[in-house]
Short mmCIF file of C-alpha atoms in Angstrom, two decimals:
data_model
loop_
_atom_site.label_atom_id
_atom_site.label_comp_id
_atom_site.label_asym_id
_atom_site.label_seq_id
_atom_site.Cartn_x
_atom_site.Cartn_y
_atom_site.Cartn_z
CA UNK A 201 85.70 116.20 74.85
CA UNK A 202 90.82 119.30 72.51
CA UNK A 203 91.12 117.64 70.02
CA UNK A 204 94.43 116.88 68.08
CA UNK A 205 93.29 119.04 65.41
CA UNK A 206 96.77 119.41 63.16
CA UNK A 207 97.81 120.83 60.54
CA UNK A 208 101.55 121.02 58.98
CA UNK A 209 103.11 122.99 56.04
CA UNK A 210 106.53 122.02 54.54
CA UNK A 211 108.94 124.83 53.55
CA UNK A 212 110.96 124.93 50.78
CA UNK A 213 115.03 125.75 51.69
CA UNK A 214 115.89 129.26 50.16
CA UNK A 215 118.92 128.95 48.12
CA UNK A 216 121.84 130.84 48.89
CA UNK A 217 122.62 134.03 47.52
CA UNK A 218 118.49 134.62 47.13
CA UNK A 219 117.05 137.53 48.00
CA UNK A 220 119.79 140.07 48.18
CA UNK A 221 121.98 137.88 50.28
CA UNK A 222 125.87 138.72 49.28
CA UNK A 223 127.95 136.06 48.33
CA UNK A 224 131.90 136.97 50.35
CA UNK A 225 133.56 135.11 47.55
CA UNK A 226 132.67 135.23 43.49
CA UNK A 227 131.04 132.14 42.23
CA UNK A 228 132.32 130.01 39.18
CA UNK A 229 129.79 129.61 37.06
CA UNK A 230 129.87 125.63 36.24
CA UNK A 231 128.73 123.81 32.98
CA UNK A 232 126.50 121.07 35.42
CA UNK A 233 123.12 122.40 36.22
CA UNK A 234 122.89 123.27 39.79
CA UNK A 235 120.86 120.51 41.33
CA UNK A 236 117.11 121.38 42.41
CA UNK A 237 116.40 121.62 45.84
CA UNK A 238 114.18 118.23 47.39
CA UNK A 239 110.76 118.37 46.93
CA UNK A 240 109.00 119.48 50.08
CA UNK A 241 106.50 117.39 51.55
CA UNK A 242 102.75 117.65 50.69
CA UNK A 243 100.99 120.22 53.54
CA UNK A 244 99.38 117.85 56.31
CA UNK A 245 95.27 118.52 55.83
CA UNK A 246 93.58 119.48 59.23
CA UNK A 247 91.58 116.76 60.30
CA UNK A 248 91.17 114.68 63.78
CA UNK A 249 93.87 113.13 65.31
CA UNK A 250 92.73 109.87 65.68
CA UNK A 251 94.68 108.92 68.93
CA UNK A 252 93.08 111.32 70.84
CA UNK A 253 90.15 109.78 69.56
CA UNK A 254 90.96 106.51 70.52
CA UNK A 255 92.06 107.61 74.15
CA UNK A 256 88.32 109.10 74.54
CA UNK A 257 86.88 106.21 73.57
CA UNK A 258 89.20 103.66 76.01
CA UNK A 259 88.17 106.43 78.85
CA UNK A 260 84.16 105.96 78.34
CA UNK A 261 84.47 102.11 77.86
CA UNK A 262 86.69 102.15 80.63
CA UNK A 263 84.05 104.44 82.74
CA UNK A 264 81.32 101.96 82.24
CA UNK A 265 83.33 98.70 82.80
CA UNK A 266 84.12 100.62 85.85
CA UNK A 267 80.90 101.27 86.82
CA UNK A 268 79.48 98.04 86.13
CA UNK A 269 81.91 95.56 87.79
CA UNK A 270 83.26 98.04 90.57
CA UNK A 271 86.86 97.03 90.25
CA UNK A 272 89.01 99.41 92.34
CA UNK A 273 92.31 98.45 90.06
CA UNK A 274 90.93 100.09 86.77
CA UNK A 275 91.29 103.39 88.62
CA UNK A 276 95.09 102.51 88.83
CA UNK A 277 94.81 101.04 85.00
CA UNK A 278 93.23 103.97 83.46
CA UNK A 279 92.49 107.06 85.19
CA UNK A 280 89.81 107.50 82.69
CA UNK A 281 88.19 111.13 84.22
CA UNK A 282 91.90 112.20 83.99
CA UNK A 283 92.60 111.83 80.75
CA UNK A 284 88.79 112.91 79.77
CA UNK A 285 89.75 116.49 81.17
CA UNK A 286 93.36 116.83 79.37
CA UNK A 287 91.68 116.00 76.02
CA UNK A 288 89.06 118.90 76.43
CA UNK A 289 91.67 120.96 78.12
CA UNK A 290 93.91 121.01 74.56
CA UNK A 291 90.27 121.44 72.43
CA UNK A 292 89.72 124.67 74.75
CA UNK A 293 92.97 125.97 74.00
CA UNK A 294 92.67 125.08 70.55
CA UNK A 295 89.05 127.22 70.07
CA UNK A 296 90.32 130.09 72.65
CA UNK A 297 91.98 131.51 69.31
CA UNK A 298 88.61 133.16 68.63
CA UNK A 299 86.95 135.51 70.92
CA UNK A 300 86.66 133.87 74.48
CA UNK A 301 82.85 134.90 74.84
CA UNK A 302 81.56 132.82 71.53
CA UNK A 303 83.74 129.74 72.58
CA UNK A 304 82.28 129.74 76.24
CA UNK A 305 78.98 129.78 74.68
CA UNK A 306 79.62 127.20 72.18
CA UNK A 307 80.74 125.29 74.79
CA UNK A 308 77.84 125.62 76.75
CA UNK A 309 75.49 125.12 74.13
CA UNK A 310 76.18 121.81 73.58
CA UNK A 311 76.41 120.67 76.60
CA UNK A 312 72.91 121.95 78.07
CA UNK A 313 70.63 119.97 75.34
CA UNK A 314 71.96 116.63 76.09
CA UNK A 315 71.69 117.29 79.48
CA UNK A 316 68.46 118.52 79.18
CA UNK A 317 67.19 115.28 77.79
CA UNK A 318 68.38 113.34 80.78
CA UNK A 319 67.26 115.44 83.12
CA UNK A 320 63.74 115.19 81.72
CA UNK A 321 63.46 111.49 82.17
CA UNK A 322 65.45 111.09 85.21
CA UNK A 323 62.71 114.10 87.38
CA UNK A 324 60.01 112.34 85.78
CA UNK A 325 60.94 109.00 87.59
CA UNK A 326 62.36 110.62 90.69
CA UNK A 327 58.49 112.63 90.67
CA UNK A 328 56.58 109.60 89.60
CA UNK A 329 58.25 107.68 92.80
CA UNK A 330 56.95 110.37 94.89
CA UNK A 331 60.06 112.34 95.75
CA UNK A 332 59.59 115.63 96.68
CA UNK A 333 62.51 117.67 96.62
CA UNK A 334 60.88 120.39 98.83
CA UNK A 335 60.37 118.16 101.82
CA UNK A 336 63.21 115.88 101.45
CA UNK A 337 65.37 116.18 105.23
CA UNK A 338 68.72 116.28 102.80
CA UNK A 339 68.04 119.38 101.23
CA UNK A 340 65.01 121.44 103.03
CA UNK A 341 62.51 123.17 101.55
CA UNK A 342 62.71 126.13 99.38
CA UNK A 343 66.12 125.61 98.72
CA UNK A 344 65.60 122.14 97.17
CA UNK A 345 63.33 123.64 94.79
CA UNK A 346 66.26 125.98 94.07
CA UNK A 347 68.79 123.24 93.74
CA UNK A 348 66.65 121.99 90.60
CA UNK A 349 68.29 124.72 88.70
CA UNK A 350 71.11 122.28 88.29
CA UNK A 351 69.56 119.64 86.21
CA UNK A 352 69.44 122.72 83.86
CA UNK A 353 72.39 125.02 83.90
CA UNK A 354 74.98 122.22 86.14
CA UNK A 355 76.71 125.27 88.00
CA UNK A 356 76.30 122.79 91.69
CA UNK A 357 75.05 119.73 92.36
CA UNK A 358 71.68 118.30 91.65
CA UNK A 359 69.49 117.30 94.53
CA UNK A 360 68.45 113.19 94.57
CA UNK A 361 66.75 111.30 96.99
CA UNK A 362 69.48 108.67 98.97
CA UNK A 363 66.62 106.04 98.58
CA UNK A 364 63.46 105.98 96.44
CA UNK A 365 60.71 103.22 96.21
CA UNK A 366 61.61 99.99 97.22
CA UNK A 367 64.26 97.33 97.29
CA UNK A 368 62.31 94.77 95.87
CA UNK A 369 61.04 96.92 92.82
CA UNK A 370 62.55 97.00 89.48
CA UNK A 371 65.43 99.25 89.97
CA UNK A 372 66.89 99.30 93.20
CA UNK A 373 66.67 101.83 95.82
CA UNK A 374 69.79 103.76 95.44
CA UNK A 375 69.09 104.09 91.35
CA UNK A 376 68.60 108.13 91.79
CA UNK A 377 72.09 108.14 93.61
CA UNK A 378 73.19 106.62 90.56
CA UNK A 379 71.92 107.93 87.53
CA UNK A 380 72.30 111.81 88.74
CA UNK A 381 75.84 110.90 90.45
CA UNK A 382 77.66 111.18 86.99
CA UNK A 383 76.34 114.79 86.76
CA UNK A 384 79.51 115.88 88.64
CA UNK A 385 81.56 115.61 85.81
CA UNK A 386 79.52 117.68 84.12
CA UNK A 387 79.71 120.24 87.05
CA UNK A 388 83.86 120.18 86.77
CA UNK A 389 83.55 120.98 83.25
CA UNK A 390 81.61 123.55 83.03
CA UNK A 391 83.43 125.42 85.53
CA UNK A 392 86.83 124.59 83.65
CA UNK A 393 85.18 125.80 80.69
CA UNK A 394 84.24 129.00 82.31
CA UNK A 395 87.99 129.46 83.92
CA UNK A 396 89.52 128.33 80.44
CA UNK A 397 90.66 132.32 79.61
CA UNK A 398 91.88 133.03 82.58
CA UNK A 399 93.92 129.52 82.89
CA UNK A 400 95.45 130.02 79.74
CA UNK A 401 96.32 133.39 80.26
CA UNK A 402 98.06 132.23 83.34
CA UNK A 403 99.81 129.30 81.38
CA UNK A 404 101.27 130.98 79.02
CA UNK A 405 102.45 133.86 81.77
CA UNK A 406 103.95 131.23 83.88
CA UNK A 407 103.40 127.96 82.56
CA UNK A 408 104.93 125.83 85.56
CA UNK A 409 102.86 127.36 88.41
CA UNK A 410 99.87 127.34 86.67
CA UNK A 411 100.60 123.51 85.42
CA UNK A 412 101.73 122.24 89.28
CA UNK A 413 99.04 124.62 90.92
CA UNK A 414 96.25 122.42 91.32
CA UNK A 415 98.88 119.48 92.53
CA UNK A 416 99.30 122.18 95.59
CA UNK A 417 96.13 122.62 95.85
CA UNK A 418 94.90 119.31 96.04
CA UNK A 419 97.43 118.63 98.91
CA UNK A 420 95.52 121.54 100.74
CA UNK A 421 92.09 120.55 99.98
CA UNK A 422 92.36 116.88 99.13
CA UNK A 423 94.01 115.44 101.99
CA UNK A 424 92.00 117.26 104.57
CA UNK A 425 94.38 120.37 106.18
CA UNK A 426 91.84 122.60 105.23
CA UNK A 427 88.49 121.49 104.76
CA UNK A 428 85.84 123.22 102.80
CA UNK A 429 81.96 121.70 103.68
CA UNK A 430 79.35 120.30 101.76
CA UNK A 431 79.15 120.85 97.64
CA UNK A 432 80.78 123.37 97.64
CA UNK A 433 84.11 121.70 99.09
CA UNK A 434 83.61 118.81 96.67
CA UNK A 435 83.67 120.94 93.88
CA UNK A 436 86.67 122.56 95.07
CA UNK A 437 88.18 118.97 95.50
CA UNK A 438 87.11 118.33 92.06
CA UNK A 439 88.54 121.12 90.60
CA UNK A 440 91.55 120.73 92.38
CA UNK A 441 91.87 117.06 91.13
CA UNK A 442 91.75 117.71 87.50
CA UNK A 443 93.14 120.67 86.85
CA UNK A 444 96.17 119.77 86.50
CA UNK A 445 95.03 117.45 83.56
CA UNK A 446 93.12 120.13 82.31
CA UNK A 447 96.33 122.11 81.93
CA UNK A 448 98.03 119.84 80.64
CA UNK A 449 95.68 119.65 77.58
CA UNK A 450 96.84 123.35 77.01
CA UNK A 451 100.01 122.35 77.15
CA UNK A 452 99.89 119.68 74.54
CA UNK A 453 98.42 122.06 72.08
CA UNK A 454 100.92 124.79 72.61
CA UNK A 455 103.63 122.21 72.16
CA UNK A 456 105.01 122.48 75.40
CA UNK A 457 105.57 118.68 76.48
CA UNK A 458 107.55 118.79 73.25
CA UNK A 459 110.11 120.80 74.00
CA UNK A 460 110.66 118.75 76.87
CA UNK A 461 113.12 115.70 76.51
CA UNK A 462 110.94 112.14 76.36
CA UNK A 463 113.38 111.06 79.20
CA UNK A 464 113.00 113.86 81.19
CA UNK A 465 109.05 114.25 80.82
CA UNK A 466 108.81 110.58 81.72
CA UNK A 467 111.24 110.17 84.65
CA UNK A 468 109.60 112.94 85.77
CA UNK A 469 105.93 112.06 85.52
CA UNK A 470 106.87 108.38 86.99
CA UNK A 471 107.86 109.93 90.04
CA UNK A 472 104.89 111.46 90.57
CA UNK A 473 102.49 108.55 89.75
CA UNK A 474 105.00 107.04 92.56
CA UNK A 475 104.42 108.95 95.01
CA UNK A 476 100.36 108.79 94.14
CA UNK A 477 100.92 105.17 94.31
CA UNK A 478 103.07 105.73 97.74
CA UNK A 479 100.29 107.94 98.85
CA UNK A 480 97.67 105.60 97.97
CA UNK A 481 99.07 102.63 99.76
CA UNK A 482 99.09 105.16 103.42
CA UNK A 483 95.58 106.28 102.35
CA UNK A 484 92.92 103.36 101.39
CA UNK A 485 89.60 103.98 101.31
CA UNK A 486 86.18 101.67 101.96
CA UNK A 487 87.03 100.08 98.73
CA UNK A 488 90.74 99.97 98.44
CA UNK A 489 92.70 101.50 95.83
CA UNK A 490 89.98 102.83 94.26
CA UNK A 491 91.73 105.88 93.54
CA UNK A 492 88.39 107.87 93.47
CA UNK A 493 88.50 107.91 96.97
CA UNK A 494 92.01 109.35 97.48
CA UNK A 495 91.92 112.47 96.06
CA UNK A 496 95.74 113.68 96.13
CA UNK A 497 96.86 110.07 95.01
CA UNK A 498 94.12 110.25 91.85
CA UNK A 499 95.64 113.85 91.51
CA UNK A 500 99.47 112.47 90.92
CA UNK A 501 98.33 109.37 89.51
CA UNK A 502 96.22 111.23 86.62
CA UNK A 503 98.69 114.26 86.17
CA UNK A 504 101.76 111.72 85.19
CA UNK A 505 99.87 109.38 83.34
CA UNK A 506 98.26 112.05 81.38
CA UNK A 507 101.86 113.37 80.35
CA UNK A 508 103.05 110.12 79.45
CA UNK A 509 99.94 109.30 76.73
CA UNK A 510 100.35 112.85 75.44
CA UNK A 511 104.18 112.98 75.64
CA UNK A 512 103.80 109.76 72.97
CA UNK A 513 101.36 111.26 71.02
CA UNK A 514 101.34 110.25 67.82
CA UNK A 515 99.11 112.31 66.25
CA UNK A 516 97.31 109.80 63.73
CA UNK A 517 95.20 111.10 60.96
CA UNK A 518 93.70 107.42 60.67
CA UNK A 519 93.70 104.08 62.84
CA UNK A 520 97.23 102.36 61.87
CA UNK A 521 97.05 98.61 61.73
CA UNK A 522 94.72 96.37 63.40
CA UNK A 523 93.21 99.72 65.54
CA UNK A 524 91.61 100.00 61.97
CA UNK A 525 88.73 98.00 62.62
CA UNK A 526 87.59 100.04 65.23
CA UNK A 527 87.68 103.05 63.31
CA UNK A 528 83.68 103.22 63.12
CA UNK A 529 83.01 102.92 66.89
CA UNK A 530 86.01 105.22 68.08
CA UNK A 531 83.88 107.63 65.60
CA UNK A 532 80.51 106.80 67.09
CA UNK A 533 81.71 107.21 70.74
CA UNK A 534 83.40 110.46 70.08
CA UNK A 535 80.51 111.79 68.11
CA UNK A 536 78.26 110.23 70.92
CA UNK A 537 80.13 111.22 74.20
CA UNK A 538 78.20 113.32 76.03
CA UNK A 539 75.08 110.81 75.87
CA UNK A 540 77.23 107.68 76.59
CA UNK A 541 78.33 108.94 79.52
CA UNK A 542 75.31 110.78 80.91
CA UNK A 543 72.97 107.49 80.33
CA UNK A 544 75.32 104.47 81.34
CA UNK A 545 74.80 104.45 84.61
CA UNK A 546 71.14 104.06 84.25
CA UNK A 547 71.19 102.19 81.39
CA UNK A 548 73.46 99.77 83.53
CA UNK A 549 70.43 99.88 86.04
CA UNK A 550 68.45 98.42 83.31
CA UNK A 551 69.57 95.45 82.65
CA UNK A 552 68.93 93.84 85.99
CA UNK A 553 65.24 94.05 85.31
CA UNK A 554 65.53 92.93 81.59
CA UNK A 555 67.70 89.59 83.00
CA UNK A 556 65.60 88.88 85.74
CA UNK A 557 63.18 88.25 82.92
CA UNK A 558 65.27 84.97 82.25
CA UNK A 559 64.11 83.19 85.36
CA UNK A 560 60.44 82.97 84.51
CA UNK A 561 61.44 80.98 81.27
CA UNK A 562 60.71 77.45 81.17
CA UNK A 563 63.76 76.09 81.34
CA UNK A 564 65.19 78.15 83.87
CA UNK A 565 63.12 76.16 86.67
CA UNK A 566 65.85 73.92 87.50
CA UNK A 567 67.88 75.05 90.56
CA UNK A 568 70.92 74.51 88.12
CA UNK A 569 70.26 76.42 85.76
CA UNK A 570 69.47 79.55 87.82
CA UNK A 571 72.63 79.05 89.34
CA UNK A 572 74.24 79.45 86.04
CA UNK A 573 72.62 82.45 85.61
CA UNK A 574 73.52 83.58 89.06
CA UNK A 575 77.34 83.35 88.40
CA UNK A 576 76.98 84.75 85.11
CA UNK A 577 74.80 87.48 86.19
CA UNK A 578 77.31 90.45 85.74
CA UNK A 579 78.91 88.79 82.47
CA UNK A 580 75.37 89.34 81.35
CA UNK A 581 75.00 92.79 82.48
CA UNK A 582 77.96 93.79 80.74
CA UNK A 583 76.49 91.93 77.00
CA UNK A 584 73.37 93.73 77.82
CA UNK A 585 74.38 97.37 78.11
CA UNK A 586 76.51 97.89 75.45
CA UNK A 587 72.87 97.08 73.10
CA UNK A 588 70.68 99.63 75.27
CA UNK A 589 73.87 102.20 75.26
CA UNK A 590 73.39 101.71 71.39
CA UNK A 591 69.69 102.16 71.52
CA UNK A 592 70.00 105.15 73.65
CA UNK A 593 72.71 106.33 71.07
CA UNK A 594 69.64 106.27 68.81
CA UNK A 595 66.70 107.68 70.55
CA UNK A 596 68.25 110.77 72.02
CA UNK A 597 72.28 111.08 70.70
CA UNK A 598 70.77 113.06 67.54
CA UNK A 599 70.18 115.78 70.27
CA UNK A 600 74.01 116.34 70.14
CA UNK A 601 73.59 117.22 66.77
CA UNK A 602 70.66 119.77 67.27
CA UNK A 603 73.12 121.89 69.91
CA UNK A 604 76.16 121.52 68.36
CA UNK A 605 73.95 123.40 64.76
CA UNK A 606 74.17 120.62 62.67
CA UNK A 607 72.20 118.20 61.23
CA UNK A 608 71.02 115.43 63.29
CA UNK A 609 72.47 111.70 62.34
CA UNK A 610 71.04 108.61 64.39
CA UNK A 611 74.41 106.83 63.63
CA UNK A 612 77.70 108.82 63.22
CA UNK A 613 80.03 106.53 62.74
CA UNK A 614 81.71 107.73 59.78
CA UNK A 615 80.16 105.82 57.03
CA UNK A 616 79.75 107.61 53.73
CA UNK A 617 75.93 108.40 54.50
CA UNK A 618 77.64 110.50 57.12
CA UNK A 619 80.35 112.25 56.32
CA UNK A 620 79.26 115.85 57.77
CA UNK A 621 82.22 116.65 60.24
CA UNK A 622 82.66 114.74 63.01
CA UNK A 623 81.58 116.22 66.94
CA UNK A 624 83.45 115.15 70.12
CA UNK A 625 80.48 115.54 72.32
CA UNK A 626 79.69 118.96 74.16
CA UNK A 627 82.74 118.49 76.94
CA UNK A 628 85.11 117.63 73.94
CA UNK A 629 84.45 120.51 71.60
#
């Protein structure tokens, strides 16, 4: 999850008078050799564009830092979920030049498998804790059974239990609430993916309404003047939200925000992100300016952001500078998206148990040294997760591989063991 795939050709300047073009006046013919026209420069080879790359890989750090610590501000810092959906937006529009039906499919191809895996582990907990689905009071019956269908094919949301075993056991209560929570995302793009042909169509019809569309909308549906119940509004809301960023990925690949002046794009889009900021400020939720809560204010705040990073674009074939050393893990993450994102959560989850560990060692007895470890405790959560993400990477991340038809790697970070092309994760392309 777009991708600055780019390509360039240089052109070589006709000379005049070539190709049957008249000269008004008779040349003199001169004893100096004409001089030979510049060199043009060597075609640009297709290949990733690295800052996209990079941008995917702040967003899913940025998503489990976010996750992990709770801190309202990175919402305003990086509207990671934002900029997730603009990338895959310009991938979409880059693959919809072949027939929309095989893209769609590709699409969803590799995003069921990895999904699939997760799913598997998560109902076997959520059964082996005694939920039910059929009799839990938050779904009913028959239709819970039915609602399964989404840890296959995510067209709605998932059913969870609110709380499952107890609040003294390993994981705490709320664990289902948060491991299956992240499946929305994978909700929104499936239905982007599925309204990708008709989007573009639109965009390049009328590329302004279809761009500032889902800003209207999301002042209909966002802010509450009409409301639309249950899942079914939230995935309204959701679609609302994004698609703005969404469209604006098919606007970076068709070159649009280019034609636009830098000072005009970014006056522009820092009016927006003011008035998200203005809306914000009139609109905090339970936990402040966590922008997740505020859906028209994450709207703005996303939309002008998003056409700031991609306004700058600049297109990298490779990591300049000191971004070099991160070249292998900016390769891992995008190759490893889709199972980054769907496991963190739980993977988060687990560390509390794994820590907890530490106060049965010997000397851990004193009262303070566990409360060292008490004020430490997230710092330690957040050295712990990045190792299980990475072990996660290789238990199940080869599955990426086996729906995306291609050969699975434990480790694709680029290395020269691995140099089949590099995958952005299903909801990247």
């Amino acid at each position: 999850m777009t991708h600055g795939y780019t390509t360039g050709t240089g052109m070589n300047p006709e000379p005049a008078g070539t190709y049957g073009t008249p000269y008004t006046v008779p040349q003199q013919r001169t004893t100096e050799p004409a001089p030979e026209p510049a060199p043009s420069p060597a075609p640009r080879k297709p290949g990733r564009d690295r800052y996209l790359d990079l941008l995917r890989s702040i967003a899913l750090v940025r998503v489990v830092v976010y996750h992990l610590f709770g801190w309202a501000w990175l919402t305003v810092l990086f509207p990671s979920m934002g900029v997730m959906f603009a990338l895959a937006g310009s991938l979409m529009a880059r693959s919809l030049k072949r027939p929309a039906a095989g893209v769609i499919r590709s699409r969803v191809r590799r995003l069921l498998p990895p999904l699939w895996a997760f799913s598997a582990v998560v109902l076997a907990m959520m059964f082996a804790n005694g939920w039910n689905p059929s009799e839990d009071p938050d779904h009913g019956g028959t239709w819970g059974l039915i609602e399964l269908f989404n840890y296959i094919v995510p067209i709605g949301a998932p059913p969870y239990p609110w709380h499952i075993g107890s609040k003294s056991g390993m994981l705490e209560d709320t664990w289902a609430v948060q491991a299956a929570g992240v499946l929305w995302y994978l909700r929104a793009y499936l239905w982007f993916v599925l309204a990708s042909p008709l989007l573009l169509w639109l965009f390049r019809k009328a590329p302004w309404p279809t761009l500032l569309a889902p800003l209207g909308l999301t002042a209909i549906v966002g802010t509450g003047l009409v409301t639309i119940p249950g899942e079914t509004g939230n995935a309204v809301s959701d679609f609302a939200v994004y698609g703005g960023c969404w469209v604006l990925g098919f606007a970076h690949h068709d070159g649009l925000l280019k034609q636009i002046p830098r000072y005009v794009s970014v006056s522009c889009a820092s009016l927006i992100m003011a008035f998200g900021l203005w809306w914000a400020s009139n609109h905090l939720g339970p936990d402040g300016w966590d922008l997740n809560d505020i859906p028209l204010a994450q709207a703005t705040w996303s939309f002008g952001f998003v056409v700031i990073l991609l306004q700058y674009s600049p297109s990298w074939q490779e990591l300049p500078g000191r971004l070099a050393k991160w070249d292998k893990l900016v390769t891992l993450s995008n190759n490893r998206a889709v199972t980054i994102y769907l496991w963190h959560n739980l993977l988060i989850m687990a560390t509390v148990p794994i820590i907890d560990l530490a106060y049965e060692l010997p000397f851990m007895q004193s009262e303070r040294a566990v409360a060292a470890l008490d004020g430490a405790y997230t710092i330690w959560m957040f050295a712990l997760v990045w190792p299980l993400i990475g072990l996660m990477v290789l238990a199940v991340g080869w599955v990426e591989d086996i729906a995306a038809k291609r050969k699975p790697r434990l480790w694709p970070n680029g290395t020269r063991t691995d140099r089949p092309r590099t995958s952005t994760g299903s909801h990247r392309g």
